[in-house]
CSV table of C-alpha atoms in Angstrom, one decimal:
chain,number,residue,atom,x,y,z
M,33,MET,CA,110.8,103.5,87.7
M,34,THR,CA,112.2,99.9,87.9
M,35,PRO,CA,115.6,99.7,89.6
M,36,VAL,CA,118.5,98.0,87.8
M,37,LEU,CA,119.1,94.8,89.7
M,38,PRO,CA,122.0,92.6,88.5
M,39,VAL,CA,122.0,88.8,88.8
M,40,GLY,CA,123.1,87.9,92.3
M,41,CYS,CA,121.5,91.0,93.9
M,42,VAL,CA,120.1,90.1,97.3
M,43,MET,CA,117.5,92.2,99.1
M,44,ALA,CA,117.3,91.3,102.7
M,45,VAL,CA,114.1,92.0,104.7
M,46,LEU,CA,114.7,92.1,108.5
M,47,GLY,CA,112.7,93.0,111.5
M,48,ALA,CA,111.2,92.0,114.8
M,49,ARG,CA,108.1,89.7,115.0
M,50,SER,CA,104.8,91.2,113.6
M,51,THR,CA,106.5,94.0,111.7
M,52,GLY,CA,105.4,92.8,108.3
M,53,LYS,CA,108.5,91.2,106.9
M,54,THR,CA,106.8,88.4,105.0
M,55,GLU,CA,104.0,90.6,103.7
M,56,LEU,CA,106.5,93.1,102.4
M,57,ALA,CA,108.8,90.4,100.8
M,58,ASN,CA,105.9,88.9,99.0
M,59,ALA,CA,104.7,92.4,97.8
M,60,LEU,CA,108.2,93.2,96.5
M,61,ALA,CA,108.4,90.0,94.6
M,62,ALA,CA,105.0,90.7,93.0
M,63,ARG,CA,106.0,94.3,92.2
M,64,LEU,CA,109.2,93.2,90.5
M,65,LEU,CA,107.3,90.5,88.5
M,66,GLN,CA,104.9,93.2,87.3
M,67,ARG,CA,107.9,95.2,86.1
M,68,GLY,CA,109.4,92.2,84.3
M,69,VAL,CA,112.0,91.2,86.9
M,70,VAL,CA,111.6,87.7,88.2
M,71,ALA,CA,113.0,87.5,91.8
M,72,ALA,CA,113.4,84.3,93.8
M,73,LEU,CA,111.8,84.6,97.2
M,74,VAL,CA,113.7,82.8,100.0
M,75,ALA,CA,111.2,82.2,102.8
M,76,ASP,CA,111.8,82.9,106.5
M,77,PRO,CA,112.8,79.6,108.1
M,78,ALA,CA,110.2,78.2,110.5
M,79,ARG,CA,111.5,78.3,114.0
M,80,ARG,CA,108.8,77.6,116.6
M,81,SER,CA,110.5,77.1,120.0
M,82,PRO,CA,113.8,75.9,118.4
M,83,THR,CA,116.7,74.5,120.3
M,84,GLN,CA,120.0,76.2,120.2
M,85,GLN,CA,121.4,73.7,117.8
M,86,GLU,CA,118.3,74.0,115.5
M,87,LEU,CA,118.8,77.8,115.3
M,88,ALA,CA,122.5,77.3,114.3
M,89,GLU,CA,121.6,74.8,111.6
M,90,ALA,CA,118.8,77.0,110.3
M,91,ALA,CA,121.2,80.0,110.1
M,92,PHE,CA,123.7,78.1,107.9
M,93,GLU,CA,120.9,76.6,105.8
M,94,GLN,CA,119.3,80.0,105.2
M,95,THR,CA,122.7,81.4,104.0
M,96,ASN,CA,123.1,78.4,101.7
M,97,ARG,CA,119.6,78.9,100.3
M,98,ILE,CA,120.1,82.6,99.6
M,99,ALA,CA,123.5,81.9,98.0
M,100,ALA,CA,122.0,79.2,95.7
M,101,ALA,CA,119.2,81.5,94.6
M,102,ALA,CA,121.6,84.4,94.0
M,103,ARG,CA,123.5,82.3,91.5
M,104,ARG,CA,120.4,82.2,89.4
M,105,GLY,CA,119.2,85.8,89.6
M,106,VAL,CA,117.7,88.5,91.9
M,107,VAL,CA,116.8,87.4,95.4
M,108,ILE,CA,114.4,88.7,98.1
M,109,ALA,CA,115.4,87.1,101.4
M,110,ASP,CA,112.6,87.1,104.0
M,111,SER,CA,115.1,87.1,106.9
M,112,THR,CA,118.7,86.0,106.8
M,113,ALA,CA,121.1,84.3,109.2
M,114,LEU,CA,121.3,87.6,111.0
M,115,MET,CA,117.8,87.2,112.3
M,116,LEU,CA,118.6,83.8,113.6
M,117,ALA,CA,121.8,85.1,115.3
M,118,VAL,CA,119.6,87.7,117.0
M,119,ASP,CA,117.1,84.9,118.0
M,120,ALA,CA,120.0,82.9,119.5
M,121,GLU,CA,121.2,85.8,121.6
M,122,MET,CA,117.6,86.6,122.7
M,123,ARG,CA,116.7,83.0,123.6
M,124,PHE,CA,119.9,81.5,124.8
M,125,GLY,CA,122.4,84.4,125.3
M,126,ASP,CA,124.4,82.7,122.4
M,127,THR,CA,126.4,85.2,120.3
M,128,SER,CA,128.3,82.5,118.4
M,129,LEU,CA,126.2,82.8,115.2
M,130,TYR,CA,127.1,86.5,114.5
M,131,GLU,CA,130.5,85.9,112.9
M,132,HIS,CA,128.9,83.8,110.2
M,133,ALA,CA,125.8,85.9,109.9
M,134,LEU,CA,127.6,89.2,109.5
M,135,ALA,CA,130.1,87.8,107.0
M,136,ALA,CA,127.2,86.5,104.9
M,137,HIS,CA,125.2,89.7,105.2
M,138,ARG,CA,128.0,92.0,103.9
M,139,SER,CA,127.4,90.6,100.4
M,140,HIS,CA,123.7,91.6,100.3
M,141,ALA,CA,123.1,94.6,98.2
M,142,VAL,CA,120.0,96.0,100.0
M,143,THR,CA,118.8,95.7,103.6
M,144,LEU,CA,115.3,96.8,104.5
M,145,LEU,CA,114.7,97.0,108.3
M,146,MET,CA,111.0,97.0,109.3
M,147,ALA,CA,110.1,99.8,111.7
M,148,LEU,CA,108.2,99.1,115.0
M,149,ASP,CA,105.0,101.0,114.0
M,150,LEU,CA,102.9,97.9,113.2
M,151,PRO,CA,103.2,96.1,116.6
M,152,GLN,CA,102.2,99.3,118.3
M,153,ALA,CA,99.3,100.0,116.0
M,154,ASP,CA,98.1,96.4,116.2
M,155,GLY,CA,97.8,96.4,120.0
M,156,SER,CA,100.7,94.3,121.0
M,157,THR,CA,101.2,93.9,124.8
M,158,PRO,CA,103.9,95.8,126.6
M,159,ALA,CA,106.0,92.6,126.9
M,160,GLU,CA,105.7,92.0,123.1
M,161,LEU,CA,106.6,95.6,122.4
M,162,ALA,CA,109.6,95.4,124.7
M,163,GLU,CA,110.8,92.2,122.9
M,164,ALA,CA,110.3,93.9,119.5
M,165,GLU,CA,112.4,96.9,120.6
M,166,ARG,CA,115.2,94.7,121.9
M,167,THR,CA,115.2,92.7,118.6
M,168,ASP,CA,115.3,95.9,116.7
M,169,ALA,CA,118.2,97.3,118.8
M,170,LEU,CA,120.2,94.0,118.3
M,171,LEU,CA,119.6,94.1,114.5
M,172,ARG,CA,120.8,97.7,114.2
M,173,ALA,CA,123.9,97.0,116.3
M,174,ALA,CA,124.8,94.0,114.2
M,175,LEU,CA,124.3,95.9,110.9
M,176,ALA,CA,126.5,98.6,112.3
M,177,ARG,CA,129.2,96.1,113.1
M,178,ALA,CA,128.9,94.6,109.6
M,179,GLY,CA,129.1,98.1,108.1
M,180,SER,CA,125.9,97.3,106.2
M,181,PRO,CA,123.8,100.3,105.3
M,182,PHE,CA,120.0,99.9,105.6
M,183,ALA,CA,116.7,101.7,105.2
M,184,VAL,CA,114.0,101.7,107.9
M,185,ILE,CA,110.6,101.0,106.3
M,186,HIS,CA,107.5,102.5,107.9
M,187,GLY,CA,103.8,102.5,107.1
M,188,ARG,CA,101.0,100.0,106.3
M,189,GLY,CA,100.2,98.1,103.1
M,190,PRO,CA,100.8,100.2,100.0
M,191,GLU,CA,102.6,102.9,102.0
M,192,ARG,CA,105.1,100.4,103.3
M,193,LEU,CA,105.6,98.9,99.8
M,194,ALA,CA,106.1,102.4,98.3
M,195,SER,CA,108.7,103.2,101.0
M,196,ALA,CA,110.6,100.0,100.3
M,197,TRP,CA,110.4,100.6,96.5
M,198,ASN,CA,111.9,104.1,96.9
M,199,ALA,CA,114.7,102.7,99.1
M,200,ILE,CA,115.6,100.1,96.5
M,201,ASN,CA,115.6,102.6,93.8
M,202,ALA,CA,117.8,105.0,95.8
M,203,ARG,CA,120.2,102.1,96.5
M,204,ALA,CA,120.3,101.1,92.8
M,205,GLU,CA,121.1,104.7,91.8
M,206,ASP,CA,123.9,105.1,94.4
M,207,ALA,CA,126.8,104.0,92.2
M,208,GLY,CA,129.4,105.1,94.8
M,209,VAL,CA,128.5,102.6,97.5
M,210,SER,CA,130.8,99.8,98.5
M,211,SER,CA,129.0,96.7,99.5
M,212,SER,CA,131.7,95.9,102.0
M,213,SER,CA,132.0,99.3,103.7
M,214,GLY,CA,128.7,100.9,103.2
M,215,ARG,CA,130.5,104.2,102.3
M,216,THR,CA,130.7,106.3,99.2
M,217,ALA,CA,133.9,106.9,97.3
M,218,SER,CA,134.3,110.1,99.3
M,219,GLY,CA,134.2,108.2,102.5
M,220,GLU,CA,130.8,109.3,103.6
M,221,ARG,CA,128.2,107.0,105.0
M,222,ALA,CA,125.8,105.9,102.3
M,223,TRP,CA,122.1,105.0,102.4
M,224,PHE,CA,121.8,104.9,106.2
M,225,TRP,CA,118.3,106.1,107.0
M,226,PRO,CA,117.6,105.6,110.7
M,227,CYS,CA,114.2,107.2,110.3
M,228,ASP,CA,112.4,108.7,107.3
M,229,LYS,CA,111.0,111.5,109.5
M,230,CYS,CA,114.1,112.8,111.2
M,231,SER,CA,117.9,112.4,111.6
M,232,ASP,CA,118.0,111.0,115.1
M,233,PRO,CA,118.6,107.2,115.1
M,234,ALA,CA,117.4,106.9,118.7
M,235,CYS,CA,114.1,108.6,118.1
M,236,GLU,CA,112.1,105.4,117.4
M,237,HIS,CA,113.4,103.7,120.5
M,238,ARG,CA,112.5,106.7,122.7
M,239,LEU,CA,109.0,106.8,121.1
M,240,PHE,CA,108.2,103.2,121.8
M,241,ARG,CA,109.6,103.3,125.3
M,242,ASP,CA,107.3,106.3,126.0
M,243,LEU,CA,104.3,104.4,124.5
M,244,ILE,CA,105.0,101.4,126.6
M,245,ALA,CA,105.4,103.5,129.7
M,246,ARG,CA,102.0,105.1,129.1
M,247,ARG,CA,100.1,101.8,128.8
M,248,PRO,CA,98.1,100.8,131.8
C-alpha cells in the first residue's frame, strides 16, 4: 500500500553516525518514486570537524532547504537541524541551537529514528558505540521535549526499509494525530514506538551498555 502523503509532508530521518540514515533516505525516495510519488531528498549537510559557528549556520540552512522543498511537494530529510543541535552539544557543550531546531521539527509529519543495531553488527569500537548511544539518547530527549512522536527503525537493507515503510503507513493512517502535540484526539500518545520488540524505551540502551561492557 502507498501512504497518502500531502504536499508539504516532511519525513525526517535521524540517528547516530553509521546507523544507515542516508541509505534509508535514498531507499525511501526510490520506493516512493516506484509508487508514483516524487519526493525531494534533502541531503545531510556535510560537517567534517566543523566549528561552532559552522554548525549553527548549517542548522539554519538545513531548515531553510527543507522548508523550500516542502513548498513544492513531499520531502525526505536526511537529518534536520535537530541532528546539528545534538552535534553542537556533543562537540562544544552548546545547547543554543535546540530552540530553533525543535520549533522547526514540530512541523515534520514523520520522524524515523535509526536504531543502534548497525554500529554493533558492523564492529564499531567501544568508544564509537558509546558516542552513538549518547547521540541516540540526546535525540530521544529532544524529540520528547518537542512532543514529536517517532518510530525506531531496526534491521538491515530490505528489512529496515520495510520497517520504515510500515511506520510511514501507520502514521498516514493515524488521522487523530496532532503534529504539534503528538497525541490523539483522546489525549493518548500516538505513534511512539521506542522499540518494535518490546514496550520498554530503555531496553536498547541497556542492551548496548551490556554489549560494550562485554567487549575486551
